[in-house]
mmCIF file of C-alpha atoms in Angstrom:
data_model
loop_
_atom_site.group_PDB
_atom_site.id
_atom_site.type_symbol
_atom_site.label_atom_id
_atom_site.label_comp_id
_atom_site.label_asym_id
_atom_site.label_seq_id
_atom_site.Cartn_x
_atom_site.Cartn_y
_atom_site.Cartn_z
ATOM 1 C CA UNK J 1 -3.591 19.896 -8.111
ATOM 2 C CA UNK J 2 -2.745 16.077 -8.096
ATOM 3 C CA UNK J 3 -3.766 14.366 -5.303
ATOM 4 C CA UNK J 4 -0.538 12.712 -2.933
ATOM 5 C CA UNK J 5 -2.556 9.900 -1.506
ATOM 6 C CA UNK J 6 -3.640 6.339 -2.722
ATOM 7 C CA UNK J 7 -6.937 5.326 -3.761
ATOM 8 C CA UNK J 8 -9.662 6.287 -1.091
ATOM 9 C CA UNK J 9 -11.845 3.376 0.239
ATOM 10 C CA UNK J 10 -15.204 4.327 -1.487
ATOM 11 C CA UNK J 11 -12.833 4.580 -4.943
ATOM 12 C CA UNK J 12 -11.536 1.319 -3.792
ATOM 13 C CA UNK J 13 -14.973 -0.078 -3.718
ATOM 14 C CA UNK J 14 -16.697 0.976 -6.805
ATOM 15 C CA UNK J 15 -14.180 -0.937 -8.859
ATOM 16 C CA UNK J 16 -15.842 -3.122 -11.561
ATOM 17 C CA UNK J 17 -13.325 -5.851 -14.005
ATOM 18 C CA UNK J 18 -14.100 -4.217 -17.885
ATOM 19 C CA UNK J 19 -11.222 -6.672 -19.815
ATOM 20 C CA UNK J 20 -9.800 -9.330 -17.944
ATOM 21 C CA UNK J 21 -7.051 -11.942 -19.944
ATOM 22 C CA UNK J 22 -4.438 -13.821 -18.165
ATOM 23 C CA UNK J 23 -1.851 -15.678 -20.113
ATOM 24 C CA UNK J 24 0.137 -18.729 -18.894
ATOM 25 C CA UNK J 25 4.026 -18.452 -18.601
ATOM 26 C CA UNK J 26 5.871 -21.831 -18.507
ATOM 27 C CA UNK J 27 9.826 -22.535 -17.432
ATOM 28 C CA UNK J 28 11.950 -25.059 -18.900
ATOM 29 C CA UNK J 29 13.070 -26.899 -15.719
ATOM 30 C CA UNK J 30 16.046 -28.677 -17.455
ATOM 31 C CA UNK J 31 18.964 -26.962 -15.741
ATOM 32 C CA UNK J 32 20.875 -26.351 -19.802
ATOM 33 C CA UNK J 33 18.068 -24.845 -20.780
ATOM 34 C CA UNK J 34 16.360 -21.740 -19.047
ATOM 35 C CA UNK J 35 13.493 -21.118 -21.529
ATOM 36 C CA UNK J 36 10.547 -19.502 -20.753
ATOM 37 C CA UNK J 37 7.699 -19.708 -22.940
ATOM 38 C CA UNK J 38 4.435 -17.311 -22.637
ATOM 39 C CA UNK J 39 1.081 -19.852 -23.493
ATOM 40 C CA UNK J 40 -0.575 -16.829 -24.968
ATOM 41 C CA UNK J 41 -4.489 -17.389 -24.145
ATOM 42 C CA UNK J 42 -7.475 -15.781 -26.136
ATOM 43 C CA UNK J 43 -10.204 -15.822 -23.572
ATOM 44 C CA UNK J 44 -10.737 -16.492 -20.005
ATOM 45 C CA UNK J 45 -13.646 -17.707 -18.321
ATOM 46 C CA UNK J 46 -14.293 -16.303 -14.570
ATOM 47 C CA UNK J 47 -16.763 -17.345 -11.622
ATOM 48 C CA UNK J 48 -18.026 -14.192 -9.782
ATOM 49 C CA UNK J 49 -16.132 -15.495 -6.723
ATOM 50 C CA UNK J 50 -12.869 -15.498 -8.694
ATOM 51 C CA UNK J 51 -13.799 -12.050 -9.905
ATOM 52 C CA UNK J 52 -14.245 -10.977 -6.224
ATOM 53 C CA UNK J 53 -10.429 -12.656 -5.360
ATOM 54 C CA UNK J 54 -9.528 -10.464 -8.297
ATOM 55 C CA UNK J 55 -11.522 -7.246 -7.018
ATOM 56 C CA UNK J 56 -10.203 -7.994 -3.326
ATOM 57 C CA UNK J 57 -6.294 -7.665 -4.413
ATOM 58 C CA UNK J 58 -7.207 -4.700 -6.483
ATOM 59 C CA UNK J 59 -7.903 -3.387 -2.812
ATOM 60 C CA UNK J 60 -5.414 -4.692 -1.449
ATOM 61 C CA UNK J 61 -2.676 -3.262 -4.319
ATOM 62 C CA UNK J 62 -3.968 0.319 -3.415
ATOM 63 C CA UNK J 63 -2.185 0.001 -0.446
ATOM 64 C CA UNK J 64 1.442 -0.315 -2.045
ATOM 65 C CA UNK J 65 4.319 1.706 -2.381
ATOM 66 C CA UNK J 66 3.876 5.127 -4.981
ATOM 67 C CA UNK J 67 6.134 4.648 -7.974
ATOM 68 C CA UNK J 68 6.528 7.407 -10.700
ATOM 69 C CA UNK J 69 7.880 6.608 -13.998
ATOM 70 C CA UNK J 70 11.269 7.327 -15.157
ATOM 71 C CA UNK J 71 11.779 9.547 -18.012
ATOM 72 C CA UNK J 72 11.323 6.966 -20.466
ATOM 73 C CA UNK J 73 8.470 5.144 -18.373
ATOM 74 C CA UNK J 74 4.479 5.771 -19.119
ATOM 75 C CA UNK J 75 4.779 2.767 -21.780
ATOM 76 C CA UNK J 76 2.424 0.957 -19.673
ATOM 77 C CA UNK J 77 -0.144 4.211 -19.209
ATOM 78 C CA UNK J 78 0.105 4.806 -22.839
ATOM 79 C CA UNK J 79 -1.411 1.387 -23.738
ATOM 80 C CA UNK J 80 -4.039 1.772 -20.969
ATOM 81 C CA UNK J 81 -4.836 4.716 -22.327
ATOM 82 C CA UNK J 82 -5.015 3.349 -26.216
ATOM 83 C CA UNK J 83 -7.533 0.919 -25.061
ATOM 84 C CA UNK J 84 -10.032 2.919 -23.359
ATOM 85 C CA UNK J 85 -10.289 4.727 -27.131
ATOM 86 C CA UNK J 86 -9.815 1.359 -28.761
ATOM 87 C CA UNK J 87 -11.104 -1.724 -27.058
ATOM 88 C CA UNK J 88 -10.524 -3.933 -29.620
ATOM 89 C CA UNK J 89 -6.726 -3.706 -29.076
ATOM 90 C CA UNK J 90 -6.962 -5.314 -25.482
ATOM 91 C CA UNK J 91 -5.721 -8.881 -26.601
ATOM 92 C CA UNK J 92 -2.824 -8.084 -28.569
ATOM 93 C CA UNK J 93 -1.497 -5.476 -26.035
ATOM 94 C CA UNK J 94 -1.924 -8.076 -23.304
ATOM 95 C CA UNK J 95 0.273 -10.743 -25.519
ATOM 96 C CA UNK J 96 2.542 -7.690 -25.928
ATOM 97 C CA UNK J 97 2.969 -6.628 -22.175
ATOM 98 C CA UNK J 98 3.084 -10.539 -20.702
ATOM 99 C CA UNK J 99 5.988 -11.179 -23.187
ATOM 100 C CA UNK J 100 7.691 -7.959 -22.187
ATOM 101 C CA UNK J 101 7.166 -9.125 -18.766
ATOM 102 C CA UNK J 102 9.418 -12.411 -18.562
ATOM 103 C CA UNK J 103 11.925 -10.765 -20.670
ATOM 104 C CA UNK J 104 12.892 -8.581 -17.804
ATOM 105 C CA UNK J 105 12.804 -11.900 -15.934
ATOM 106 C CA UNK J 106 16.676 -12.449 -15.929
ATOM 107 C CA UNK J 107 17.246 -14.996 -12.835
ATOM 108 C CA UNK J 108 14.482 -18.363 -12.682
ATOM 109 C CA UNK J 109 11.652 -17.553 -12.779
ATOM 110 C CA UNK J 110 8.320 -19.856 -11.575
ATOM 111 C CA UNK J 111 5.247 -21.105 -13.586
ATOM 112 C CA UNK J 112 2.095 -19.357 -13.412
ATOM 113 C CA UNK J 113 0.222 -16.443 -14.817
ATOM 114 C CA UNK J 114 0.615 -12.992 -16.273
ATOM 115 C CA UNK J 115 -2.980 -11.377 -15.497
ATOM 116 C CA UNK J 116 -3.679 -8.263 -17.506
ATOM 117 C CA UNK J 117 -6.802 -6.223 -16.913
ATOM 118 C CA UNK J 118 -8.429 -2.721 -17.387
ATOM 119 C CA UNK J 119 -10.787 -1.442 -14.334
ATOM 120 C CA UNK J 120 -12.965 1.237 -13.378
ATOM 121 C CA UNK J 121 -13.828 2.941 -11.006
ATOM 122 C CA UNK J 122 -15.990 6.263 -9.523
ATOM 123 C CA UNK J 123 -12.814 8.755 -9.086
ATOM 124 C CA UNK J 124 -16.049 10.845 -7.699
ATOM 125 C CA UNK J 125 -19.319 10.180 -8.160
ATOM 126 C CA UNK J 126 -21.054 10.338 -11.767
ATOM 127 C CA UNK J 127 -16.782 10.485 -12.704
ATOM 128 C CA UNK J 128 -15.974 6.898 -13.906
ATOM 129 C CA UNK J 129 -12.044 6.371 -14.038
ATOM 130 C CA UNK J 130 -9.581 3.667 -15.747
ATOM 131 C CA UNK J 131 -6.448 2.248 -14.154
ATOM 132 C CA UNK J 132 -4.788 -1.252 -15.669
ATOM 133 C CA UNK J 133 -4.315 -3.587 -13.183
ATOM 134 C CA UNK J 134 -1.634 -6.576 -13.707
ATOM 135 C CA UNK J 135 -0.803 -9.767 -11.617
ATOM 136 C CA UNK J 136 1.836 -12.387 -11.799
ATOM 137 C CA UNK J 137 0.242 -15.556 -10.100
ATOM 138 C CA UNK J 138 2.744 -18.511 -9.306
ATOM 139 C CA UNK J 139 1.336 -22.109 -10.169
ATOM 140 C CA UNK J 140 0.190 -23.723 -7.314
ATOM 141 C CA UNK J 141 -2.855 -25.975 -5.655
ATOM 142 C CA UNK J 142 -4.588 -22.675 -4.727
ATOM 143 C CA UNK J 143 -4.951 -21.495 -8.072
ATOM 144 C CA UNK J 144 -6.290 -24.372 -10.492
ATOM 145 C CA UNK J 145 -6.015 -23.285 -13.907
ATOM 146 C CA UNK J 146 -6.152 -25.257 -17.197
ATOM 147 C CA UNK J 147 -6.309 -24.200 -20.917
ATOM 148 C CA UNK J 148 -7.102 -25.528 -24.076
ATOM 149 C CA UNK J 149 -8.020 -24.722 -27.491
ATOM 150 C CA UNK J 150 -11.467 -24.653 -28.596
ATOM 151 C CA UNK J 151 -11.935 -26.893 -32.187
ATOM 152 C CA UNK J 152 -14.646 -24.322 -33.620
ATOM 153 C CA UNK J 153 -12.602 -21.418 -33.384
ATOM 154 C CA UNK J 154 -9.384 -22.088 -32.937
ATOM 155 C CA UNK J 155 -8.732 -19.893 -29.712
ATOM 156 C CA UNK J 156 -7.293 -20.765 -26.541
ATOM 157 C CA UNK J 157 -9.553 -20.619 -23.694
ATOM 158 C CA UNK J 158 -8.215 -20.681 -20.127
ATOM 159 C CA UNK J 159 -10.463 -21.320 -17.143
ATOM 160 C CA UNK J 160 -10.178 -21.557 -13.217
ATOM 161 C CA UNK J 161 -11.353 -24.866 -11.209
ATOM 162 C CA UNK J 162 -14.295 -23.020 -9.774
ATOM 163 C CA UNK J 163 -14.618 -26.196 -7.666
ATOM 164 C CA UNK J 164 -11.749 -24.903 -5.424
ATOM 165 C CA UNK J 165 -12.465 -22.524 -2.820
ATOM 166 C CA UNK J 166 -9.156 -21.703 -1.362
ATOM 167 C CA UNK J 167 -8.384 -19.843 -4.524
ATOM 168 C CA UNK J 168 -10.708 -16.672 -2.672
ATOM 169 C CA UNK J 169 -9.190 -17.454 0.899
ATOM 170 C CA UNK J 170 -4.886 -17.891 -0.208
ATOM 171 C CA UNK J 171 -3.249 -14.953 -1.303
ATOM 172 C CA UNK J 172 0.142 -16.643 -0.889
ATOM 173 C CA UNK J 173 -0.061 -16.791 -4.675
ATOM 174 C CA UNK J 174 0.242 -13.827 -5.662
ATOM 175 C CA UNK J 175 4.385 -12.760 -5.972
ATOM 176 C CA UNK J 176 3.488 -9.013 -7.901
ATOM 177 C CA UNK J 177 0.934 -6.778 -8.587
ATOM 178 C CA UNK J 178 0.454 -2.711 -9.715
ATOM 179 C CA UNK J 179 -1.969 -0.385 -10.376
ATOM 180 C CA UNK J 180 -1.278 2.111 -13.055
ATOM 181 C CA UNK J 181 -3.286 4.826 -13.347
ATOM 182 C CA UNK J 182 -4.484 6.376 -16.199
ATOM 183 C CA UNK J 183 -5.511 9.561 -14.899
ATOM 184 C CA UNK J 184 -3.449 12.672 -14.298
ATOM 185 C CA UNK J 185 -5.382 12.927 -10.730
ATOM 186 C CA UNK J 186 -3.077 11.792 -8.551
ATOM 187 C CA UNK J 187 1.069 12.712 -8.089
ATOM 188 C CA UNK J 188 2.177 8.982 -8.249
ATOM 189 C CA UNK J 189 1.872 7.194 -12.057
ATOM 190 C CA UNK J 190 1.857 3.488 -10.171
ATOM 191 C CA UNK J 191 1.183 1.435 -6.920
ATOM 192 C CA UNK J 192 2.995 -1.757 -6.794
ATOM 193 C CA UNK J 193 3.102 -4.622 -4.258
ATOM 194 C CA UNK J 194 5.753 -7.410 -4.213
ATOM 195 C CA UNK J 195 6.563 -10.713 -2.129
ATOM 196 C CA UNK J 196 9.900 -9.805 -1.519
ATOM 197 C CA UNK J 197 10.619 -8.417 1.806
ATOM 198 C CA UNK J 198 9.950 -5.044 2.601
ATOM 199 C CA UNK J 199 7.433 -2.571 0.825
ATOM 200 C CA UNK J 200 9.916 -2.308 -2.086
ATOM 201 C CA UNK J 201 10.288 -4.085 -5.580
ATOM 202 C CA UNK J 202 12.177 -6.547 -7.527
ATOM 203 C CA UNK J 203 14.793 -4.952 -10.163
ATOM 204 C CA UNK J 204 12.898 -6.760 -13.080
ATOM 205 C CA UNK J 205 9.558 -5.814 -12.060
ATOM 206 C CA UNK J 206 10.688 -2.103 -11.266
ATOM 207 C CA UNK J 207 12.559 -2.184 -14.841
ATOM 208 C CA UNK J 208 9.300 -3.825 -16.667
ATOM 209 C CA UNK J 209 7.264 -0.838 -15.250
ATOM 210 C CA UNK J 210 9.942 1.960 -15.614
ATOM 211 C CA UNK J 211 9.702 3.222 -12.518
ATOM 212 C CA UNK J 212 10.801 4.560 -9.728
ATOM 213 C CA UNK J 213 9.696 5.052 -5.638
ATOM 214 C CA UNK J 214 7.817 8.231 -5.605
ATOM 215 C CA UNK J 215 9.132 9.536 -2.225
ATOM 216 C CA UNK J 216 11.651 7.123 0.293
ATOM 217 C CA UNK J 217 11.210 6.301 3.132
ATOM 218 C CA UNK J 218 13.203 8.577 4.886
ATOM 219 C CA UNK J 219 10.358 11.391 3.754
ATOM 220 C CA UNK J 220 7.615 9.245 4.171
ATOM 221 C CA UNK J 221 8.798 8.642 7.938
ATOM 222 C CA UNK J 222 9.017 11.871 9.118
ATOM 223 C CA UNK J 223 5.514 13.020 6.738
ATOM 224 C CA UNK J 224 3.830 10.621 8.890
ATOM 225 C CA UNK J 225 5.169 11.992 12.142
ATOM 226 C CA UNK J 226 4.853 15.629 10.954
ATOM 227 C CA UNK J 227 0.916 14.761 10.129
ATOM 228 C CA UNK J 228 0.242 13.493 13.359
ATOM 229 C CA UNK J 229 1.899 16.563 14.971
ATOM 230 C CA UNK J 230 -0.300 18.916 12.560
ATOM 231 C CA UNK J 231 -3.544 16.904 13.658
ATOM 232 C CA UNK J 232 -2.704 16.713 16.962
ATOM 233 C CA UNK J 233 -2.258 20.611 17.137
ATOM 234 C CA UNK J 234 -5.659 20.724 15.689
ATOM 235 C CA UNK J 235 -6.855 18.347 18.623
ATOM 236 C CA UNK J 236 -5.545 20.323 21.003
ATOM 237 C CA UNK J 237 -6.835 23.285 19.905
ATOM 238 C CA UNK J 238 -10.359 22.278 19.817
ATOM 239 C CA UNK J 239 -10.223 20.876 23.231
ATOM 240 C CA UNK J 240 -10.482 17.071 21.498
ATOM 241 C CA UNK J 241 -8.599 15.558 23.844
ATOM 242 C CA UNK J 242 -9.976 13.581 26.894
ATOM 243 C CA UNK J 243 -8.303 11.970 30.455
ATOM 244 C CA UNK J 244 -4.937 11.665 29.911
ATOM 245 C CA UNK J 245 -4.272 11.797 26.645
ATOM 246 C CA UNK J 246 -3.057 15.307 25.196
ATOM 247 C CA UNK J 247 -0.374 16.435 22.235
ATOM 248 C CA UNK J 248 2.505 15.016 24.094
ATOM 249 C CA UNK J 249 1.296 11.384 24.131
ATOM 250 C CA UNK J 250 -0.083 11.164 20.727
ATOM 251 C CA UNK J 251 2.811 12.577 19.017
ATOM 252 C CA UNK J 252 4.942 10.244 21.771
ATOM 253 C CA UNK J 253 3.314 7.262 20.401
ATOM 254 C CA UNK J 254 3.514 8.246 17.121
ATOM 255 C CA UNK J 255 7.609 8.476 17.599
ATOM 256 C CA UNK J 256 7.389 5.177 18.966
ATOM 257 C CA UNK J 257 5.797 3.451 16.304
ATOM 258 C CA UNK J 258 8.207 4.915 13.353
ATOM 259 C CA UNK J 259 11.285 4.372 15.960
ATOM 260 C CA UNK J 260 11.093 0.965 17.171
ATOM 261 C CA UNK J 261 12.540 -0.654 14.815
ATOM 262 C CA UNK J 262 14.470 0.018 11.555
ATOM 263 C CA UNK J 263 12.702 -2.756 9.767
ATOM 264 C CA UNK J 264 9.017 -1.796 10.636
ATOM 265 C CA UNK J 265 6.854 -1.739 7.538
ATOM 266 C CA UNK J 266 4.272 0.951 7.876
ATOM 267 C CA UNK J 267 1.205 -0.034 7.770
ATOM 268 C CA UNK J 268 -1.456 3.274 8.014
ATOM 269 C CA UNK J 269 -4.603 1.671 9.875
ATOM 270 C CA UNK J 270 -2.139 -0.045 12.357
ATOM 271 C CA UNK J 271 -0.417 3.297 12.863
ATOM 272 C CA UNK J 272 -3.738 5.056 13.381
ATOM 273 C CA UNK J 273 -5.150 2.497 16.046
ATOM 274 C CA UNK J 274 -1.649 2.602 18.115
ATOM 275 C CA UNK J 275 -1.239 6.458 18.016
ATOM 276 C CA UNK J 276 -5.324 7.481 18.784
ATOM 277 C CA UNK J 277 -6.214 6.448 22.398
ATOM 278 C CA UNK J 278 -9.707 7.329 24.334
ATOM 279 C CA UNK J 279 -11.734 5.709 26.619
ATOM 280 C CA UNK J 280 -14.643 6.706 24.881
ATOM 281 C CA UNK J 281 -15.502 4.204 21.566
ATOM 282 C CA UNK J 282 -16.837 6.720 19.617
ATOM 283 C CA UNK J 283 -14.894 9.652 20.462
ATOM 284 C CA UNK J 284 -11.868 7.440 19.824
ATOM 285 C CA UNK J 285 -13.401 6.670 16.277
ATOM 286 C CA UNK J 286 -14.090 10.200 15.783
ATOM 287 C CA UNK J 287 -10.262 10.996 16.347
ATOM 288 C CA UNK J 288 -9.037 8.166 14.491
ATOM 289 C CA UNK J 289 -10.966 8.900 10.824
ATOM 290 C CA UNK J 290 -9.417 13.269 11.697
ATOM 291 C CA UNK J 291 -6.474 11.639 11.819
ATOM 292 C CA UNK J 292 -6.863 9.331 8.618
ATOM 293 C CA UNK J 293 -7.360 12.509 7.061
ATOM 294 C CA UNK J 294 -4.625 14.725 7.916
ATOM 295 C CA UNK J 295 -2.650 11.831 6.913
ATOM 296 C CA UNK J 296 -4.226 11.493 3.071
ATOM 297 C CA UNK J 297 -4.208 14.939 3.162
ATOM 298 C CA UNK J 298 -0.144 15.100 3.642
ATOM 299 C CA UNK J 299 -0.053 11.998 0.961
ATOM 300 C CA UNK J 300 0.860 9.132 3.673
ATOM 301 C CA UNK J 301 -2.341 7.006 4.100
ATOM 302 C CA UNK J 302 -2.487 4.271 2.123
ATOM 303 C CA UNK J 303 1.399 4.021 1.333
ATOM 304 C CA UNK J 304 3.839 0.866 2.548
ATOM 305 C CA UNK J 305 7.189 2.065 3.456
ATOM 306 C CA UNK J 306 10.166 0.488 5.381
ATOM 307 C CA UNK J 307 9.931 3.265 8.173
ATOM 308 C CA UNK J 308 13.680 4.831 8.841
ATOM 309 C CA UNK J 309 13.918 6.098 12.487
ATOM 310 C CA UNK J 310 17.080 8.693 12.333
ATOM 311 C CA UNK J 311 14.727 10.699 9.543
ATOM 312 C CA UNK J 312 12.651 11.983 12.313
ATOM 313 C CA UNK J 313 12.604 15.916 13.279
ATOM 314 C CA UNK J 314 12.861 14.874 17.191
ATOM 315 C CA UNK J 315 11.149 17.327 19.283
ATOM 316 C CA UNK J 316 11.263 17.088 22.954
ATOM 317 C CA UNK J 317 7.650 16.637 25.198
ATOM 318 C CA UNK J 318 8.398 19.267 28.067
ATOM 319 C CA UNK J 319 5.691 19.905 30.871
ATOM 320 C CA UNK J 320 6.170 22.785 33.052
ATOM 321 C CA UNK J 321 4.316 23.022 36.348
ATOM 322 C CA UNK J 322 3.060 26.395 38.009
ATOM 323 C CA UNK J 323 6.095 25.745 40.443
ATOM 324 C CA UNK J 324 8.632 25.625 37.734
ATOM 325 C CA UNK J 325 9.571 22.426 38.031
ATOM 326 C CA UNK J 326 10.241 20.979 34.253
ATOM 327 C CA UNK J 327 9.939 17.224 32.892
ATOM 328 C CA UNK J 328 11.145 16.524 29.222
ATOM 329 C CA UNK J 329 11.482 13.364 27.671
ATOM 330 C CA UNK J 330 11.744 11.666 24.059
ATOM 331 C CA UNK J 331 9.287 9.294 22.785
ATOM 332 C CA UNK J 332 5.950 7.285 24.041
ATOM 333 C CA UNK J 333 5.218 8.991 27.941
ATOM 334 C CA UNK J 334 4.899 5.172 29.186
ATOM 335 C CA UNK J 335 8.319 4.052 27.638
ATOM 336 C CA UNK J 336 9.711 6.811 29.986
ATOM 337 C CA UNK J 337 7.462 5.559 32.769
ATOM 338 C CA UNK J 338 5.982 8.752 33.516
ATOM 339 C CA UNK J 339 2.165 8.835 34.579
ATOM 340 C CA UNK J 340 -0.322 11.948 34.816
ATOM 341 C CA UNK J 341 -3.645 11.792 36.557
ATOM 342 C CA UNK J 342 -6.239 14.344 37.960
ATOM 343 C CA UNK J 343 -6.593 14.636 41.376
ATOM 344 C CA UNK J 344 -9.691 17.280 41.688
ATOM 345 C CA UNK J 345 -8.457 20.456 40.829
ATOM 346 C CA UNK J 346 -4.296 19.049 40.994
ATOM 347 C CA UNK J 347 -2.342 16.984 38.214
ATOM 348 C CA UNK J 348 -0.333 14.125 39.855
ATOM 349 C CA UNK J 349 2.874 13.384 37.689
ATOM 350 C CA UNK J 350 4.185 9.809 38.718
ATOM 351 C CA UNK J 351 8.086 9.229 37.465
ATOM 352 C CA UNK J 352 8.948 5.625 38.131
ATOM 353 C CA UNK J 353 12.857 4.614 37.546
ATOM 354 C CA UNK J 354 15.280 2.466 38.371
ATOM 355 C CA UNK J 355 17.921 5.097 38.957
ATOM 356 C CA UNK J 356 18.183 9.082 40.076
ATOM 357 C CA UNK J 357 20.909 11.164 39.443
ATOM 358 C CA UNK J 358 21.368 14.689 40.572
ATOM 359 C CA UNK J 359 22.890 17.130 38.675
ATOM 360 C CA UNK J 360 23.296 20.610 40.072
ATOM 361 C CA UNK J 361 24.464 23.834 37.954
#
């Protein structure tokens, strides 16, 4: 069965550069003529450093947004998957996919790069796996590039100022990048990144891969809410919980985070260390990599989404007491200032507000 989530961090760390080409794309800046050209390059010539900038993004990509591709996509994963059988082809399908590339380019578009590569990676170990990775760099201080054509044989050879460290330290850069995976592991064909705001895409770029978001955010929202109440079920169950935390503040932070604000960009390690609480280190450490778990497990970890608040199923936290008396509320326990201790063998539930109202039936 494919697998919902991204990448996992040990597949995320065996990844090795096999082909690696970048080729240089150059705007006409005279405003009556919008030209671009593509410099097409033959070889490039990489420090280990820049290969470890270009490793560390490939990281970083696996977080994106899941895109599948439309039902004329899988251009892309077809061309992966010709050169894995036929190396040789790598070049000219690069020249082919750059060129494709600024043609879906319809409003200005900057000087820079089109990098084009093919990875691997252990999918599991003794399994090596192939995804294509691509890049489009803008031209800037950070990224030093030249070019020229070598007079033995003709071909144009790129390098990168390996004199200039801030190309490993600035990621500012970098305006798109995608995985595609050439695989039928996984339920998502592509993971993309952009600069524009929000986890989503530009049309061009979107239209150059033929793809579409896997799942929006709407789903993704209330997956990630549902996982945490799954996991904190499971918690609950196994007597995980500690002090004061229980079901009802986990899953209360949890609402808070995907409610407080219709812009929030989810982010799964940040969501993790704001929902998980405990006083203990490693217990709290414990909790947090159950929880990573349930959350690849329901397809959510790894993902960027624009989180959308009104998706939420919205349960509401009731406690009881052995005198009947009954406390609900919606949401984080400390945004509705209510505070439960141990006092021997009682439970002391402090309500602090600004304002009681009594309302007899």
């Amino acid at each position: 069965m494919p697998i919902d989530s991204s990448f996992t961090s040990e597949q995320r760390d065996s990844i090795k550069i096999k082909s690696f080409i970048f080729h240089v794309i150059e705007v006409d800046k005279r405003p009556e003529n919008k030209s671009v050209f593509v410099v097409e390059i033959d070889k490039v010539a990489l420090a280990p450093a820049q290969e470890k900038f270009f490793t560390d993004h490939f990281k970083h990509t696996a977080e994106g947004t899941q895109f599948l591709f439309t039902t004329y996509g899988g251009n892309l994963k077809d061309k992966g998957l010709d050169l894995i059988k036929n190396p040789l082809n790598f070049l000219q399908i690069s020249k082919d996919a750059a060129r494709e590339f600024t043609r879906h380019h319809k409003a200005q578009m900057s000087d820079g790069i089109f990098v084009f590569s093919l990875v691997e990676y252990d999918f599991a170990p003794g399994q090596p796996e192939h995804a294509l990775f691509l890049l489009k760099i803008n031209k800037q201080s950070s990224f030093p590039y030249s070019y020229e054509s070598d007079p033995k044989t003709g071909e144009i050879v790129a390098t990168v100022d390996a004199s200039h460290t801030s190309l490993v330290q600035d990621r500012k850069a970098i305006s798109k990048s995608a995985i595609i995976d050439l695989t039928n592991e996984f339920a998502w064909d592509v993971l993309a990144v952009d600069t524009k705001d929000g986890p989503g895409i530009t049309d061009y770029f979107r239209d150059f891969m033929e793809v579409t978001p896997k799942d929006k955010g709407e789903i993704l929202t209330n997956k990630a809410h549902d996982a945490v109440r799954k996991w904190a079920t499971k918690a609950k169950r196994n007597q995980e919980f500690a002090g004061n935390e229980d079901y009802n503040t986990t899953c209360g932070r949890s609402y808070q985070y995907l409610s407080n604000s219709s812009s929030r960009t989810f982010i799964s390690d940040d969501f993790i260390r704001y929902v998980v609480k405990d006083a203990n280190p490693a217990k709290e450490k414990a909790l947090r990599n159950t929880l990573e778990e349930q959350l690849k497990k329901d397809g959510v970890f790894g993902q960027s989404f624009t989180t959308v608040p009104d998706s939420i199923r919205k349960k509401t936290v009731k406690y009881i007491t052995a005198e009947g008396v009954v406390i609900s509320y919606n949401g984080d326990q400390s945004k509705s200032r209510i505070d439960i201790t141990k006092r021997g063998d009682d439970t002391v539930v402090t309500i602090t507000t600004k304002k009681l109202e009594t309302d007899v039936k």
